[in-house]
Short mmCIF file of C-alpha atoms in Angstrom, two decimals:
data_model
loop_
_atom_site.label_atom_id
_atom_site.label_comp_id
_atom_site.label_asym_id
_atom_site.label_seq_id
_atom_site.Cartn_x
_atom_site.Cartn_y
_atom_site.Cartn_z
CA MET A 1 6.88 -7.47 55.91
CA PHE A 2 5.91 -4.53 53.68
CA PHE A 3 8.14 -1.85 52.17
CA HIS A 4 6.86 1.64 51.39
CA ILE A 5 8.77 4.20 49.31
CA VAL A 6 7.06 7.53 49.87
CA PHE A 7 7.51 10.82 47.99
CA VAL A 8 6.29 13.95 49.74
CA SER A 9 7.03 17.68 49.72
CA SER A 10 4.90 20.15 51.68
CA TYR A 11 3.69 19.52 55.21
CA SER A 12 0.19 19.17 53.71
CA SER A 13 1.31 16.33 51.45
CA GLN A 14 3.13 14.71 54.38
CA LEU A 15 -0.07 14.83 56.41
CA GLY A 16 -2.09 13.55 53.45
CA PHE A 17 0.23 10.58 53.13
CA LEU A 18 0.14 9.75 56.85
CA ILE A 19 -3.66 9.73 56.87
CA SER A 20 -3.85 7.70 53.64
CA PHE A 21 -1.19 5.27 54.88
CA LEU A 22 -2.93 4.57 58.19
CA ASN A 23 -6.28 4.26 56.45
CA HIS A 24 -4.72 1.84 53.96
CA LEU A 25 -3.19 -0.39 56.64
CA ASN A 26 -6.46 -0.52 58.53
CA ARG A 27 -8.41 -1.24 55.37
CA ILE A 28 -6.28 -4.23 54.32
CA SER A 29 -5.68 -5.38 57.92
CA THR A 30 -1.89 -5.15 57.89
CA ILE A 31 -1.39 -2.47 60.54
CA LYS A 32 0.05 -5.01 63.00
CA LYS A 33 2.56 -6.38 60.50
CA LYS A 34 6.11 -5.13 60.02
CA GLN A 35 6.27 -1.91 57.95
CA ILE A 36 9.51 -0.52 56.49
CA ILE A 37 8.94 3.11 55.52
CA PHE A 38 11.29 5.22 53.39
CA ILE A 39 10.25 8.90 53.35
CA ILE A 40 11.74 10.98 50.52
CA GLN A 41 11.03 14.65 51.16
CA LEU A 42 11.33 17.30 48.43
CA PRO A 43 11.59 21.06 49.11
CA THR A 44 8.93 23.74 48.70
CA LYS A 45 9.27 27.52 48.53
CA GLY A 46 8.05 27.68 52.12
CA ASP A 47 10.57 25.06 53.22
CA PRO A 48 13.49 25.09 50.73
CA GLN A 49 15.81 23.16 53.05
CA THR A 50 13.23 20.48 53.96
CA LYS A 51 13.60 21.49 57.60
CA TYR A 52 10.07 20.62 58.68
CA SER A 53 9.13 16.97 58.68
CA LEU A 54 6.00 15.40 60.11
CA HIS A 55 7.20 11.82 60.01
CA ASN A 56 9.19 10.78 63.04
CA PHE A 57 9.10 8.05 65.67
CA SER A 58 7.07 10.11 68.17
CA ILE A 59 4.22 10.39 65.66
CA LEU A 60 4.20 6.91 64.13
CA LYS A 61 4.57 5.02 67.41
CA ASN A 62 1.04 6.11 68.28
CA TYR A 63 -0.35 4.06 65.40
CA LEU A 64 2.14 1.34 64.45
CA GLN A 65 3.43 -1.49 66.61
CA ASN A 66 6.22 -2.78 64.40
CA PHE A 67 7.97 -0.43 61.98
CA ASP A 68 11.27 1.02 60.85
CA LEU A 69 11.43 4.57 59.54
CA TYR A 70 14.07 6.06 57.25
CA SER A 71 14.04 9.52 55.74
CA LEU A 72 15.95 11.27 53.00
CA LYS A 73 15.72 15.02 52.42
CA ILE A 74 16.38 15.98 48.80
CA ASN A 75 17.26 19.66 49.14
CA ASN A 76 19.84 20.10 46.37
CA HIS A 77 20.47 18.96 42.79
CA PHE A 78 23.23 16.52 43.74
CA LYS A 79 20.94 14.60 46.10
CA ARG A 80 18.28 14.59 43.41
CA PHE A 81 20.71 12.95 40.99
CA ILE A 82 21.75 10.35 43.59
CA LEU A 83 18.09 9.57 44.18
CA TRP A 84 17.51 9.09 40.45
CA PHE A 85 20.52 6.75 40.20
CA PHE A 86 19.28 4.77 43.22
CA LEU A 87 15.80 4.32 41.73
CA LEU A 88 17.28 3.35 38.38
CA THR A 89 19.56 0.78 40.00
CA PHE A 90 16.85 -0.83 42.10
CA TYR A 91 14.16 -0.81 39.41
CA PRO A 92 14.09 -4.64 39.04
CA LEU A 93 13.40 -4.96 42.75
CA LEU A 94 10.57 -2.43 42.52
CA PHE A 95 9.12 -4.20 39.52
CA PHE A 96 9.09 -7.80 40.75
CA ASN A 97 8.54 -7.52 44.50
CA LYS A 98 4.83 -7.52 45.36
CA PHE A 99 5.54 -6.34 48.90
CA ILE A 100 7.03 -2.99 47.81
CA PHE A 101 4.64 -0.05 47.43
CA LEU A 102 5.38 3.32 45.90
CA TRP A 103 3.41 6.34 47.20
CA GLN A 104 3.07 9.65 45.36
CA PRO A 105 0.54 12.54 45.28
CA ARG A 106 -0.63 12.14 41.67
CA PRO A 107 0.37 10.35 38.43
CA ASN A 108 3.91 11.08 37.20
CA TRP A 109 4.71 13.26 40.22
CA VAL A 110 7.91 11.29 40.85
CA ASN A 111 9.01 11.64 37.23
CA GLY A 112 8.54 15.40 37.53
CA ILE A 113 11.21 15.49 40.24
CA PHE A 114 13.81 14.70 37.60
CA SER A 115 12.55 17.14 34.95
CA TYR A 116 13.51 20.74 34.34
CA LYS A 117 11.90 22.60 31.43
CA ILE A 118 12.68 20.47 28.34
CA PHE A 119 15.31 18.32 30.08
CA SER A 120 14.45 15.18 32.04
CA LEU A 121 16.28 12.14 33.36
CA PRO A 122 14.67 8.90 32.15
CA LEU A 123 12.95 6.90 34.83
CA ALA A 124 10.59 3.96 34.41
CA LEU A 125 8.40 3.14 37.37
CA PRO A 126 6.46 -0.07 37.98
CA LYS A 127 2.83 -0.01 36.85
CA LYS A 128 1.54 -1.84 39.90
CA ASN A 129 1.62 -1.27 43.65
CA ILE A 130 1.45 2.50 43.20
CA ILE A 131 -0.73 4.33 45.70
CA TYR A 132 -1.78 7.98 45.36
CA PHE A 133 -2.69 10.25 48.26
CA GLY A 134 -3.86 13.39 46.48
CA ASP A 135 -2.68 16.77 45.31
CA GLY A 136 -2.07 19.20 48.18
CA PHE A 137 -4.08 17.75 51.05
CA LEU A 138 -6.04 14.69 49.90
CA SER A 139 -7.50 16.34 46.79
CA LEU A 140 -8.20 13.62 44.23
CA CYS A 141 -6.05 14.21 41.16
CA LYS A 142 -5.71 11.57 38.43
CA THR A 143 -3.81 13.74 35.95
CA ASP A 144 -0.23 15.01 35.76
CA SER A 145 -1.36 18.47 36.85
CA PRO A 146 -4.56 20.10 38.15
CA PHE A 147 -6.56 21.56 35.26
CA TRP A 148 -6.47 25.13 36.60
CA LEU A 149 -2.70 25.30 36.05
CA LEU A 150 -3.05 24.65 32.32
CA LYS A 151 -3.23 27.28 29.59
CA LYS A 152 -6.19 27.98 27.31
CA SER A 153 -7.98 24.75 28.06
CA LYS A 154 -11.72 24.88 28.55
CA LYS A 155 -11.75 21.13 29.08
CA PHE A 156 -10.19 19.08 31.83
CA PRO A 157 -6.98 17.22 31.01
CA LYS A 158 -7.53 13.56 30.27
CA THR A 159 -7.24 11.18 33.17
CA LYS A 160 -4.22 8.95 32.85
CA LYS A 161 -4.99 5.45 31.63
CA LEU A 162 -3.59 3.23 34.36
CA ILE A 163 -2.02 -0.05 33.28
CA SER A 164 -2.93 -1.81 36.51
CA ASN A 165 -6.36 -1.67 38.06
CA LYS A 166 -4.69 -2.16 41.42
CA ASN A 167 -3.51 1.45 41.64
CA ILE A 168 -5.33 3.08 44.54
CA PHE A 169 -6.29 6.73 44.97
CA TYR A 170 -7.04 7.92 48.50
CA TYR A 171 -8.80 11.25 48.84
CA LEU A 172 -11.01 13.51 50.95
CA PHE A 173 -12.75 15.34 48.13
CA ASN A 174 -13.05 15.30 44.36
CA VAL A 175 -13.32 18.89 43.15
CA ASN A 176 -13.41 17.78 39.51
CA ASN A 177 -16.64 15.86 40.11
CA LYS A 178 -15.33 13.17 37.77
CA LYS A 179 -16.81 9.68 37.82
CA LEU A 180 -15.05 7.61 40.45
CA SER A 181 -13.65 4.10 40.07
CA VAL A 182 -13.71 1.20 42.50
CA ASN A 183 -10.13 2.03 43.56
CA ASP A 184 -10.88 5.66 44.42
CA ILE A 185 -11.25 5.47 48.19
CA LYS A 186 -12.68 8.38 50.15
CA ILE A 187 -11.37 8.77 53.70
CA ASP A 188 -13.88 9.54 56.41
CA ARG A 189 -13.47 13.03 57.86
CA LYS A 190 -13.82 11.70 61.43
CA PHE A 191 -10.75 9.54 60.84
CA ILE A 192 -8.87 12.57 59.47
CA ASN A 193 -9.89 14.87 62.33
CA LYS A 194 -8.80 12.26 64.87
CA ILE A 195 -5.27 12.12 63.41
CA ILE A 196 -5.03 15.92 63.16
CA ASP A 197 -6.10 16.19 66.82
CA ASP A 198 -3.44 13.66 67.78
CA ILE A 199 -0.75 15.62 65.93
CA ILE A 200 -1.78 18.87 67.60
CA LYS A 201 -1.52 17.25 71.03
CA ILE A 202 1.99 16.01 70.21
CA LYS A 203 3.36 18.99 68.30
CA PHE A 204 1.60 21.91 70.00
CA ASN A 205 1.12 20.75 73.56
CA GLU A 206 2.95 23.77 75.01
CA LEU A 207 1.32 26.36 72.78
CA ASN A 208 0.77 29.66 74.59
CA SER A 209 -3.02 29.94 74.33
CA PHE A 210 -3.34 32.98 76.60
CA ASN A 211 -1.79 36.05 74.98
CA THR A 212 -2.76 39.32 73.34
CA THR A 213 -3.45 37.61 70.01
CA THR A 214 -5.97 35.09 71.35
CA LEU A 215 -7.56 37.64 73.67
CA ALA A 216 -8.11 39.95 70.69
CA LEU A 217 -9.97 37.14 68.92
CA LYS A 218 -12.61 37.31 71.66
CA LYS A 219 -13.48 40.82 70.50
CA LYS A 220 -12.81 40.75 66.76
CA GLU A 221 -13.50 38.37 63.91
CA LEU A 222 -10.56 36.48 62.41
CA PHE A 223 -10.53 36.82 58.62
CA ILE A 224 -8.42 33.95 57.22
CA PHE A 225 -7.14 34.53 53.72
CA PRO A 226 -5.17 31.63 52.16
CA THR A 227 -2.93 32.80 49.34
CA SER A 228 -2.40 30.92 46.10
CA THR A 229 0.46 30.59 43.62
CA PHE A 230 -0.73 32.76 40.73
CA HIS A 231 2.67 34.43 40.37
CA GLU A 232 4.73 31.29 41.00
CA THR A 233 2.84 29.37 38.30
CA SER A 234 3.01 32.26 35.79
CA ARG A 235 -0.72 32.91 35.94
CA SER A 236 -0.14 36.54 36.91
CA THR A 237 2.62 38.97 37.81
CA LEU A 238 3.57 39.34 41.46
CA ASN A 239 2.24 42.89 41.48
CA ASN A 240 -1.11 41.84 39.99
CA GLU A 241 -1.56 38.99 42.45
CA ILE A 242 -0.91 41.32 45.38
CA LYS A 243 -3.30 43.94 44.00
CA MET A 244 -6.05 41.34 43.54
CA TYR A 245 -5.66 40.09 47.10
CA LEU A 246 -5.70 43.58 48.60
CA GLU A 247 -8.71 44.68 46.57
CA TYR A 248 -10.61 41.57 47.66
CA ILE A 249 -9.63 41.73 51.35
CA ILE A 250 -10.40 45.44 51.73
CA SER A 251 -13.80 44.98 50.08
CA LYS A 252 -14.76 42.21 52.53
CA THR A 253 -13.37 43.48 55.84
CA ASN A 254 -13.33 46.37 58.29
CA THR A 255 -10.34 47.59 60.32
CA SER A 256 -12.46 47.92 63.47
CA LYS A 257 -14.08 44.48 63.20
CA ASN A 258 -11.48 42.15 61.69
CA ILE A 259 -8.09 40.69 62.47
CA ILE A 260 -6.48 39.59 59.20
CA CYS A 261 -4.60 36.29 58.92
CA ILE A 262 -2.66 35.89 55.69
CA LYS A 263 -2.15 32.12 55.43
CA PRO A 264 0.62 31.58 52.84
CA HIS A 265 0.44 28.72 50.38
CA PRO A 266 3.42 26.34 50.97
CA GLY A 267 4.58 27.08 47.42
CA SER A 268 4.15 30.82 47.80
CA ASN A 269 6.84 33.50 47.68
CA SER A 270 7.64 34.85 51.16
CA ARG A 271 8.16 38.34 49.71
CA LYS A 272 4.55 38.32 48.52
CA THR A 273 3.28 37.65 52.04
CA PHE A 274 5.49 40.40 53.48
CA ILE A 275 4.24 43.00 50.98
CA ILE A 276 0.57 42.11 51.54
CA GLU A 277 0.89 42.30 55.32
CA ASP A 278 2.86 45.53 55.15
CA LYS A 279 0.23 47.21 52.97
CA LEU A 280 -2.59 46.01 55.21
CA LYS A 281 -0.84 47.37 58.31
CA SER A 282 -0.39 50.73 56.59
CA LYS A 283 -4.17 50.83 56.12
CA GLY A 284 -4.76 50.27 59.83
CA TYR A 285 -5.49 46.55 59.91
CA GLU A 286 -4.54 44.35 62.85
CA LEU A 287 -2.73 41.17 61.76
CA PHE A 288 -2.80 37.75 63.35
CA ASN A 289 0.54 37.06 65.08
CA TRP A 290 1.28 33.34 64.77
CA GLU A 291 4.76 33.60 66.31
CA SER A 292 3.36 35.04 69.57
CA LEU A 293 1.76 31.68 70.35
CA PHE A 294 5.16 30.01 70.80
CA ASN A 295 7.84 30.27 73.44
CA ILE A 296 11.22 31.42 72.15
CA LYS A 297 12.88 28.04 72.67
CA ASP A 298 9.99 25.92 71.41
CA ASN A 299 11.49 23.30 69.11
CA ASN A 300 8.05 22.49 67.71
CA PHE A 301 7.64 25.89 66.06
CA ILE A 302 6.39 25.59 62.48
CA PRO A 303 6.01 28.69 60.27
CA LEU A 304 2.48 29.49 59.21
CA SER A 305 3.63 29.14 55.60
CA VAL A 306 4.49 25.49 56.28
CA LEU A 307 1.61 24.53 58.57
CA PRO A 308 -1.37 23.03 56.67
CA LEU A 309 -4.47 25.20 56.75
CA GLU A 310 -6.47 22.19 57.95
CA VAL A 311 -4.23 21.84 61.02
CA PHE A 312 -4.21 25.59 61.66
CA ILE A 313 -8.01 25.86 61.76
CA THR A 314 -8.36 22.75 63.93
CA LEU A 315 -5.78 24.20 66.28
CA LEU A 316 -7.67 27.51 66.50
CA ILE A 317 -10.90 25.75 67.40
CA ASN A 318 -9.77 22.85 69.57
CA LYS A 319 -6.61 24.22 71.19
CA LEU A 320 -7.13 28.00 71.32
CA ASN A 321 -10.90 27.73 71.82
CA VAL A 322 -11.74 30.26 69.13
CA ASP A 323 -15.46 30.17 68.42
CA TYR A 324 -16.67 29.22 64.93
CA ASN A 325 -18.64 32.47 64.88
CA ASN A 326 -15.40 34.44 65.18
CA ILE A 327 -13.82 32.91 62.06
CA ARG A 328 -14.40 33.74 58.42
CA LEU A 329 -12.54 31.62 55.90
CA VAL A 330 -12.05 32.64 52.27
CA LEU A 331 -12.56 29.74 49.85
CA SER A 332 -9.66 30.77 47.65
CA SER A 333 -8.24 27.31 47.06
CA ASN A 334 -8.73 23.58 47.51
CA ALA A 335 -7.07 23.85 50.93
CA SER A 336 -9.92 26.14 51.99
CA LEU A 337 -12.40 23.58 50.72
CA SER A 338 -10.84 20.68 52.61
CA SER A 339 -10.89 22.78 55.80
CA LEU A 340 -14.61 23.37 55.29
CA ILE A 341 -15.23 19.64 54.84
CA LEU A 342 -13.46 18.93 58.14
CA HIS A 343 -15.26 21.84 59.85
CA PRO A 344 -18.64 22.37 58.19
CA LYS A 345 -19.64 24.93 60.85
CA LEU A 346 -17.15 27.43 59.44
CA THR A 347 -18.43 30.67 57.94
CA THR A 348 -16.94 31.05 54.46
CA LEU A 349 -16.67 33.55 51.63
CA ASN A 350 -16.22 32.73 47.95
CA ALA A 351 -13.23 34.07 46.02
CA PHE A 352 -12.54 35.85 43.86
CA SER A 353 -15.01 36.83 41.11
CA ASP A 354 -15.18 37.13 37.34
CA ILE A 355 -14.24 40.80 37.59
CA LEU A 356 -11.08 40.33 39.66
CA ILE A 357 -9.91 37.22 37.82
CA LYS A 358 -10.28 38.86 34.42
CA LYS A 359 -8.68 42.05 35.71
CA TYR A 360 -5.53 40.55 37.23
CA LEU A 361 -4.85 37.09 35.75
CA ASN A 362 -3.12 36.21 32.51
CA LYS A 363 -5.91 35.70 29.99
CA ASN A 364 -4.57 32.23 29.13
CA PHE A 365 -5.53 31.02 32.62
CA VAL A 366 -8.77 32.91 33.22
CA ASN A 367 -11.21 30.24 32.01
CA ASN A 368 -9.75 27.42 34.06
CA ARG A 369 -9.51 29.52 37.21
CA LEU A 370 -13.16 30.54 36.83
CA GLU A 371 -14.07 26.89 36.37
CA GLN A 372 -12.15 26.01 39.54
CA GLU A 373 -14.06 28.68 41.46
CA ARG A 374 -17.35 27.39 40.08
CA LEU A 375 -16.56 23.85 41.21
CA ILE A 376 -15.51 25.04 44.67
CA LYS A 377 -18.85 26.85 45.01
CA VAL A 378 -20.76 23.75 43.91
CA TYR A 379 -18.84 21.52 46.29
CA SER A 380 -19.21 23.92 49.23
CA LYS A 381 -22.99 24.05 48.72
CA GLU A 382 -23.10 20.26 48.79
CA ILE A 383 -21.27 20.28 52.13
CA PHE A 384 -23.80 22.64 53.67
CA CYS A 385 -26.68 20.53 52.35
CA LYS A 386 -25.45 17.34 54.01
#
């Protein structure tokens, strides 16, 4: 019997864990053994009440024969305190039991749950049996925070020195191009695509694939623009972020040829998305209508701000039969990059540029953002060369 304590937040991180978890069980040949899974879900700006959860019996029963699933949604400060007290109380059990595994996206992610500015609740976690499943969606991250969120640093943050060499990192891609260790395990994209296809069949089986939105995609090109969190992470003002997006989109599109899909980041401000879409409509652009694909009483509806970009693009291609030639994806983030890895036939555009970044971002974050864009370009070229 194996126990798994899992910390997730966005739908992307939930999906990243599920894929890593199933890959892990297959790799160590324990998928047929009893698994006790505790899912602890934290809120995001796109899902502040932790309403949307991927992990349920209908999903896991397709892969596991013998399991129990428990979930806890931490959507207020009181629940967060109770969680901290619970972890503190059961620390000896976590430390000495070799059959208990703790899953988190990146080092010290769990500790960050109990920190606010300069205040933090003390929490010691075991140094063994910790498994990492990547920042966002399976992006290898071995530091407390991705380097592009740090101020005035031309160098990458130092990788955490792990006490135990048994800590495992599952990932799809390594945008940092850092030297990998024996415990950094890349997951095959065919395995990932198979699970995403399965989820689409379960979650979106009754999707309305014949409507004005999908018919329009037969005549126009869908321009998918994933937003980031420049404002939310203090890298720019809200106004500057919106201006940068609009300047970029307008320079790359045409009202007569493109349908614009603003794909919000799960940590993005909903007001930002509304303003961008409103300004684009005022300029004559046609916008992709995600809600029109669902029936009014469809319990499986997931907002586009919550749905992972990787699932969205797979759904467009495999469920709605949108041709690769009718999609243009902006490589504005790591989520764009992971989508390209899963679908190398996609037509992509690089974002943003030295000019726009220096014009609209806080100067303290310019260098690291430009370095992130450089690495995304390098990685995308490697994908096309394979």
